[in-house]
Short mmCIF file of C-alpha atoms and ligand atoms in Angstrom, two decimals:
data_model
loop_
_atom_site.label_atom_id
_atom_site.label_comp_id
_atom_site.label_asym_id
_atom_site.label_seq_id
_atom_site.Cartn_x
_atom_site.Cartn_y
_atom_site.Cartn_z
CA MET A 1 24.65 -20.46 -2.79
CA LYS A 2 25.07 -21.16 0.46
CA ILE A 3 21.89 -20.71 2.86
CA SER A 4 22.48 -19.83 6.70
CA LEU A 5 19.83 -21.06 9.03
CA ILE A 6 19.72 -19.05 12.59
CA ILE A 7 18.17 -21.03 15.22
CA PRO A 8 17.79 -19.58 19.06
CA CYS A 9 17.05 -22.35 21.44
CA TYR A 10 16.16 -21.64 25.12
CA ASN A 11 15.34 -25.13 27.23
CA GLU A 12 14.52 -26.93 23.89
CA GLU A 13 15.99 -30.64 24.46
CA GLU A 14 12.64 -32.19 23.41
CA SER A 15 12.15 -30.05 20.43
CA LEU A 16 16.00 -30.43 18.42
CA PRO A 17 16.06 -34.03 17.51
CA PRO A 18 12.65 -33.52 15.30
CA LEU A 19 13.91 -30.26 14.07
CA TYR A 20 17.06 -31.11 13.22
CA GLU A 21 15.49 -34.51 11.41
CA ALA A 22 13.34 -32.07 9.72
CA LEU A 23 16.33 -29.96 8.84
CA LYS A 24 18.11 -32.83 7.10
CA GLU A 25 15.36 -33.71 5.19
CA VAL A 26 14.70 -30.32 3.63
CA THR A 27 18.22 -29.69 3.26
CA GLY A 28 18.53 -33.06 1.47
CA SER A 29 16.01 -32.02 -0.83
CA MET A 30 17.80 -29.09 -2.23
CA PRO A 31 21.24 -30.45 -3.59
CA ASN A 32 21.88 -27.29 -5.41
CA TYR A 33 22.53 -25.34 -1.89
CA ASP A 34 25.11 -25.41 0.62
CA PHE A 35 23.53 -24.91 4.58
CA GLU A 36 24.90 -23.69 7.15
CA MET A 37 22.65 -24.00 10.62
CA ILE A 38 23.57 -21.70 13.63
CA PHE A 39 22.12 -22.98 16.80
CA VAL A 40 22.24 -20.29 19.56
CA ASP A 41 22.09 -21.82 22.95
CA ASP A 42 20.12 -18.87 24.75
CA GLY A 43 21.63 -20.19 28.37
CA SER A 44 19.38 -23.17 28.40
CA LYS A 45 19.32 -24.91 31.59
CA ASP A 46 18.33 -28.24 30.31
CA ARG A 47 20.42 -30.65 27.90
CA THR A 48 20.12 -28.34 24.99
CA LEU A 49 24.05 -27.61 24.72
CA PRO A 50 25.29 -31.53 25.27
CA ILE A 51 22.66 -32.00 22.33
CA LEU A 52 23.61 -29.27 20.10
CA LYS A 53 27.12 -30.53 20.76
CA GLU A 54 26.55 -34.02 19.58
CA LEU A 55 24.77 -33.04 16.69
CA ALA A 56 27.61 -30.87 15.53
CA GLU A 57 30.08 -33.83 16.22
CA ALA A 58 27.70 -35.85 13.63
CA ASP A 59 27.21 -32.64 10.96
CA GLU A 60 29.68 -30.17 10.40
CA ARG A 61 27.43 -27.91 8.86
CA ILE A 62 26.22 -27.04 12.43
CA THR A 63 27.68 -24.20 14.42
CA TYR A 64 26.64 -23.38 17.81
CA ILE A 65 26.99 -20.61 20.18
CA SER A 66 26.26 -20.94 23.68
CA PHE A 67 25.54 -17.66 25.93
CA SER A 68 27.03 -17.61 29.70
CA ARG A 69 23.39 -17.10 30.47
CA ASN A 70 19.67 -16.20 29.04
CA PHE A 71 19.73 -13.47 27.10
CA GLY A 72 16.71 -13.34 25.36
CA LYS A 73 15.66 -14.67 22.02
CA GLU A 74 16.34 -10.98 20.42
CA ALA A 75 19.94 -11.50 21.43
CA ALA A 76 19.97 -14.76 20.25
CA MET A 77 19.22 -13.75 16.87
CA TYR A 78 21.28 -10.99 16.97
CA ALA A 79 24.26 -13.32 17.58
CA GLY A 80 23.29 -15.56 14.90
CA PHE A 81 22.80 -12.86 11.95
CA CYS A 82 26.40 -11.32 13.37
CA ASN A 83 27.98 -14.96 12.47
CA VAL A 84 26.17 -15.82 9.26
CA SER A 85 28.63 -16.69 6.09
CA GLY A 86 25.62 -17.72 3.62
CA ASP A 87 24.27 -15.53 0.80
CA TYR A 88 21.04 -16.22 2.23
CA ALA A 89 19.91 -16.32 5.71
CA ALA A 90 16.80 -17.58 7.74
CA VAL A 91 15.58 -17.28 11.40
CA MET A 92 13.64 -19.78 12.32
CA ASP A 93 12.00 -21.20 16.14
CA ALA A 94 13.55 -24.27 17.42
CA ASP A 95 9.95 -25.36 18.16
CA MET A 96 8.78 -26.28 14.59
CA GLN A 97 6.05 -23.65 15.00
CA HIS A 98 8.24 -22.13 11.71
CA PRO A 99 7.77 -25.16 9.15
CA PRO A 100 11.23 -25.85 8.19
CA SER A 101 9.07 -27.25 5.04
CA LEU A 102 8.54 -23.75 3.78
CA ILE A 103 12.18 -23.21 3.32
CA PRO A 104 12.41 -24.63 -0.46
CA GLU A 105 9.21 -22.11 -1.66
CA MET A 106 11.01 -19.26 0.28
CA VAL A 107 14.03 -19.80 -1.84
CA LYS A 108 12.19 -20.12 -4.64
CA ILE A 109 10.47 -16.92 -3.94
CA LEU A 110 13.78 -14.92 -3.56
CA GLU A 111 15.60 -16.33 -6.30
CA THR A 112 12.87 -14.93 -8.75
CA GLY A 113 15.13 -11.88 -7.63
CA GLU A 114 12.03 -9.70 -7.28
CA TYR A 115 11.97 -9.80 -3.55
CA ASP A 116 14.87 -9.00 -0.84
CA SER A 117 13.07 -11.25 1.83
CA VAL A 118 10.54 -13.66 2.48
CA ALA A 119 8.45 -13.78 5.70
CA ALA A 120 6.05 -15.87 7.06
CA ARG A 121 2.52 -14.56 7.97
CA ARG A 122 0.41 -16.56 10.46
CA THR A 123 -3.14 -16.57 9.04
CA THR A 124 -5.04 -18.08 11.77
CA ARG A 125 -4.01 -18.43 15.62
CA LYS A 126 -4.74 -21.64 16.12
CA GLY A 127 -3.81 -22.85 19.79
CA GLU A 128 -3.90 -19.52 21.08
CA SER A 129 -6.33 -18.05 23.71
CA LYS A 130 -8.83 -15.30 22.07
CA ILE A 131 -8.06 -12.54 24.71
CA ARG A 132 -4.16 -13.28 23.54
CA SER A 133 -5.20 -13.07 19.89
CA PHE A 134 -7.31 -9.75 20.27
CA PHE A 135 -4.70 -7.52 21.92
CA SER A 136 -1.87 -9.10 19.53
CA ARG A 137 -4.28 -7.89 16.61
CA CYS A 138 -4.60 -4.42 18.60
CA PHE A 139 -0.66 -3.83 18.86
CA TYR A 140 -0.40 -4.54 15.23
CA LYS A 141 -2.59 -1.75 14.28
CA LEU A 142 -1.34 0.67 16.71
CA MET A 143 1.90 -0.18 15.83
CA GLY A 144 1.07 0.53 11.86
CA LYS A 145 -0.43 3.58 12.97
CA ILE A 146 2.49 5.18 15.22
CA SER A 147 5.63 4.12 13.65
CA ASP A 148 7.57 3.44 10.72
CA ALA A 149 8.58 -0.11 11.50
CA ASN A 150 5.75 -1.36 8.71
CA MET A 151 4.61 -4.41 10.45
CA LYS A 152 2.08 -6.80 9.04
CA GLN A 153 -0.92 -8.48 10.88
CA GLY A 154 0.49 -12.03 12.17
CA ALA A 155 4.00 -11.23 11.00
CA THR A 156 6.33 -13.93 12.45
CA ASP A 157 10.10 -13.65 12.94
CA PHE A 158 10.37 -16.71 10.37
CA ARG A 159 12.25 -14.81 7.99
CA LEU A 160 14.80 -16.01 4.35
CA MET A 161 16.64 -12.84 3.67
CA ARG A 162 19.23 -11.86 1.36
CA ARG A 163 22.94 -10.71 2.56
CA GLU A 164 22.33 -7.07 2.24
CA MET A 165 19.17 -7.12 4.70
CA VAL A 166 21.41 -9.37 6.86
CA ASP A 167 24.12 -6.44 6.64
CA ALA A 168 21.38 -3.58 7.49
CA ILE A 169 20.20 -5.66 10.45
CA VAL A 170 23.69 -6.30 11.71
CA SER A 171 24.41 -2.52 11.30
CA MET A 172 21.24 -1.78 13.63
CA SER A 173 23.46 -2.49 16.76
CA GLU A 174 20.87 -0.82 19.43
CA ASN A 175 20.55 -2.67 22.56
CA ASN A 176 16.81 -2.59 23.12
CA ARG A 177 16.25 -4.86 20.26
CA PHE A 178 12.82 -5.61 18.69
CA SER A 179 13.39 -7.74 15.48
CA LYS A 180 9.84 -7.42 14.28
CA GLY A 181 10.19 -3.65 13.70
CA ILE A 182 13.80 -3.82 12.64
CA PHE A 183 12.82 -6.15 9.70
CA GLY A 184 10.18 -3.50 8.53
CA TRP A 185 12.30 -0.57 9.44
CA VAL A 186 15.62 -1.20 7.15
CA GLY A 187 13.02 -1.67 4.04
CA PHE A 188 13.39 -3.87 1.48
CA LYS A 189 11.16 -5.51 -0.64
CA THR A 190 9.34 -8.01 1.56
CA TYR A 191 7.08 -11.16 0.34
CA TRP A 192 4.57 -12.19 2.70
CA LEU A 193 4.08 -16.18 3.00
CA PRO A 194 1.08 -17.06 4.63
CA TYR A 195 0.84 -20.41 6.53
CA GLU A 196 -1.51 -21.99 8.98
CA ASN A 197 -0.23 -21.64 12.61
CA VAL A 198 0.99 -24.88 14.03
CA GLU A 199 1.45 -25.72 17.76
CA ARG A 200 5.12 -26.41 18.91
CA VAL A 201 6.27 -30.06 18.97
CA ALA A 202 7.53 -30.33 22.68
CA GLY A 203 7.85 -28.36 25.50
CA LYS A 204 6.24 -24.73 26.64
CA THR A 205 5.76 -21.45 25.16
CA LYS A 206 8.28 -19.00 27.18
CA TRP A 207 6.02 -16.09 26.76
CA SER A 208 3.59 -15.55 29.54
CA PHE A 209 0.52 -12.62 29.34
CA PHE A 210 2.77 -10.02 31.13
CA GLY A 211 5.85 -10.93 29.20
CA LEU A 212 4.00 -9.97 25.78
CA LEU A 213 2.75 -7.15 27.47
CA LYS A 214 6.17 -5.99 28.14
CA TYR A 215 7.80 -7.00 24.97
CA SER A 216 5.05 -4.79 23.04
CA THR A 217 5.47 -1.88 25.24
CA ASP A 218 9.12 -1.98 24.38
CA GLY A 219 8.58 -2.53 20.85
CA ILE A 220 6.53 0.63 20.65
CA MET A 221 9.05 2.55 22.46
CA SER A 222 11.56 1.35 20.34
CA PHE A 223 10.03 2.52 16.67
CA SER A 224 7.73 5.23 18.15
CA THR A 225 8.00 8.71 19.88
CA THR A 226 3.90 8.99 19.73
CA PRO A 227 3.88 8.39 23.68
CA LEU A 228 6.03 11.28 24.53
CA LYS A 229 3.57 13.44 22.10
CA ILE A 230 0.58 12.10 23.77
CA ALA A 231 2.19 13.31 27.07
CA SER A 232 2.76 16.72 25.83
CA TRP A 233 -0.38 17.45 23.86
CA SER A 234 -2.21 16.24 27.05
CA GLY A 235 -0.14 18.68 28.98
CA LEU A 236 -0.86 21.40 26.66
CA PHE A 237 -4.70 20.33 26.55
CA PHE A 238 -5.08 20.64 30.40
CA THR A 239 -3.28 24.31 30.39
CA PHE A 240 -5.82 25.48 27.93
CA CYS A 241 -8.77 23.75 29.92
CA SER A 242 -7.44 25.33 32.96
CA ILE A 243 -7.19 28.99 31.62
CA ALA A 244 -10.77 28.85 30.22
CA LEU A 245 -11.73 27.60 33.73
CA LEU A 246 -10.28 30.26 35.59
CA ILE A 247 -11.73 32.83 33.14
CA PHE A 248 -15.00 31.36 34.25
CA VAL A 249 -14.43 31.33 37.57
CA PHE A 250 -13.34 34.74 37.41
CA ILE A 251 -16.16 36.19 35.64
CA ARG A 252 -18.50 34.28 37.77
CA ALA A 253 -17.38 35.32 41.53
CA ALA A 254 -17.58 39.13 39.82
CA LEU A 255 -21.05 38.58 38.75
CA TYR A 256 -22.44 36.70 41.63
CA GLY A 257 -20.01 36.77 44.26
CA ASP A 258 -18.09 33.83 45.85
CA PRO A 259 -20.17 31.41 47.76
CA VAL A 260 -17.55 28.18 49.18
CA ALA A 261 -18.68 25.12 47.61
CA GLY A 262 -17.10 22.82 44.95
CA TRP A 263 -14.67 21.11 47.50
CA PRO A 264 -15.30 17.49 45.90
CA SER A 265 -14.89 18.92 42.46
CA THR A 266 -12.03 20.65 43.29
CA ILE A 267 -10.08 16.97 44.77
CA CYS A 268 -11.35 15.59 41.68
CA ILE A 269 -9.70 17.74 39.29
CA ILE A 270 -6.37 17.87 41.79
CA LEU A 271 -6.22 14.09 41.59
CA PHE A 272 -7.12 13.76 37.71
CA ILE A 273 -4.33 16.35 36.89
CA GLY A 274 -1.89 14.69 39.18
CA GLY A 275 -2.53 11.42 37.62
CA VAL A 276 -2.03 12.96 34.09
CA GLN A 277 1.35 14.45 35.37
CA LEU A 278 2.59 10.95 36.93
CA PHE A 279 1.60 9.41 33.76
CA SER A 280 3.57 11.61 31.42
CA LEU A 281 6.17 11.36 33.96
CA GLY A 282 6.32 7.69 33.68
CA ILE A 283 6.54 8.01 30.01
CA MET A 284 9.27 10.04 29.86
CA GLY A 285 10.82 7.96 32.60
CA GLN A 286 10.44 4.75 30.19
CA TYR A 287 12.22 6.79 27.61
CA ILE A 288 15.18 7.75 29.76
CA SER A 289 15.66 4.35 31.25
CA LYS A 290 16.04 2.97 27.59
CA MET A 291 18.57 5.61 26.59
CA TYR A 292 20.51 4.78 30.14
CA VAL A 293 20.54 0.98 29.14
CA GLU A 294 21.57 2.08 25.54
CA VAL A 295 24.50 4.30 26.46
CA LYS A 296 26.01 1.76 28.74
CA ASN A 297 26.54 0.06 25.55
CA ARG A 298 27.03 -3.23 27.32
CA PRO A 299 27.27 -6.15 25.08
CA HIS A 300 24.58 -8.19 23.25
CA TYR A 301 25.37 -11.43 24.55
CA ILE A 302 28.45 -12.90 25.89
CA VAL A 303 29.73 -15.97 24.33
CA SER A 304 30.64 -19.31 26.90
CA GLN A 305 30.75 -21.64 24.58
CA THR A 306 31.09 -22.37 20.81
CA ASN A 307 32.88 -24.90 17.91
CA LYS A 308 33.29 -21.90 15.48
CA LYS A 309 36.82 -20.39 15.70
CA ASP A 310 36.35 -16.97 14.41
CA ILE A 311 33.28 -15.59 16.22
CA VAL A 312 31.93 -12.36 16.11
CA ARG A 313 31.11 -10.97 19.49
CA LYS A 314 28.99 -7.83 19.97
N1 UDP B 401 13.88 -18.42 22.78
C1 UDP B 401 15.23 -17.75 23.18
N2 UDP B 401 15.21 -17.20 24.33
C2 UDP B 401 14.20 -17.08 25.24
C3 UDP B 401 13.00 -17.34 24.70
C4 UDP B 401 12.66 -17.87 23.69
O1 UDP B 401 16.19 -18.09 22.70
O2 UDP B 401 14.46 -16.48 26.06
C5 UDP B 401 13.69 -19.22 21.55
C6 UDP B 401 12.95 -20.54 21.55
O3 UDP B 401 13.45 -21.84 22.12
C7 UDP B 401 12.12 -20.43 20.56
C8 UDP B 401 11.95 -19.10 20.20
O4 UDP B 401 12.65 -18.45 20.77
O5 UDP B 401 12.95 -21.23 19.51
C9 UDP B 401 10.40 -18.57 20.51
O6 UDP B 401 9.87 -19.00 21.65
P1 UDP B 401 8.65 -19.74 21.89
O7 UDP B 401 8.30 -20.59 21.29
O8 UDP B 401 8.69 -19.79 23.43
O9 UDP B 401 7.71 -18.47 21.77
P2 UDP B 401 6.25 -18.69 20.55
O10 UDP B 401 6.43 -19.26 19.73
O11 UDP B 401 5.22 -18.95 22.04
O12 UDP B 401 6.02 -17.22 20.80
MG1 MG B 402 6.94 -21.19 19.87
#
């Protein structure tokens, strides 16, 4: 049995040494398994790549794939998935927020044969601001309602899965990738393994609040067309309202004449309807822009350096 570990790294020079030590220990404690570690350097600007090269020199289980620029974590994970050779594959962050010590337990659960994947779920959000936790809880609730991505509250990208699931994920070659949704969409039986949130060993998070906001709206658009439905339903609603209002005004004018009044309310209504129209148009525009990117069919990532000979480029 071979297990592939996929680790996206972006400016992780400080986290890599402790991570590698931890991985060495964990893999050493599982002598019945072969391991492969795929580090994907997502266009780091610090010493991440030289460190990876050094590690790969010393440990032949290590593959590094270095991108020509920063393509984002989703692209880095996809590059990893496209290049796994193991029977099982796991994705994990480089900052040790996904504790390597969970791997043996995850493997044990897969070995029972009852599940196709084991996903880590944070039970606490220690070290995260209250507002951020609140918004992210709302996001999971909303996603559960409007999409079939089947996401769990506190789900992380830390997952171990069987080869079949990896192949399914690779077959989803969309450019707008939202892994949390993809993992859920492909189905398969998932065991949710709870764990306590840990703070990163070194360095800083790459996520700003607005970065997360964009990530979540992208996620919704990738897995749900509900916003489009909202736009058309609100259009229908206002059409009915205006017809009702028209009839009312008509009858009132017939009965009581038509004194000129109501300028402020007219302006309010015009502004309101104008707003709704632009909003709906905006939603449509968002979907069209996604289609535009998708249709161009550009590569997900561009590899500039690697130590693997037959690398898969997608
Ligand atoms: N990452 C990446 N490309 C990016 C941003 C992040 O490969 O453009 C990697 C990063 O090196 C880390 C993981 O994705 O291994 C998670 O990033 P981070 O810890 O910043 O996110 P958080 O844990 O705060 O959600
Ligand atoms: Mg992190």
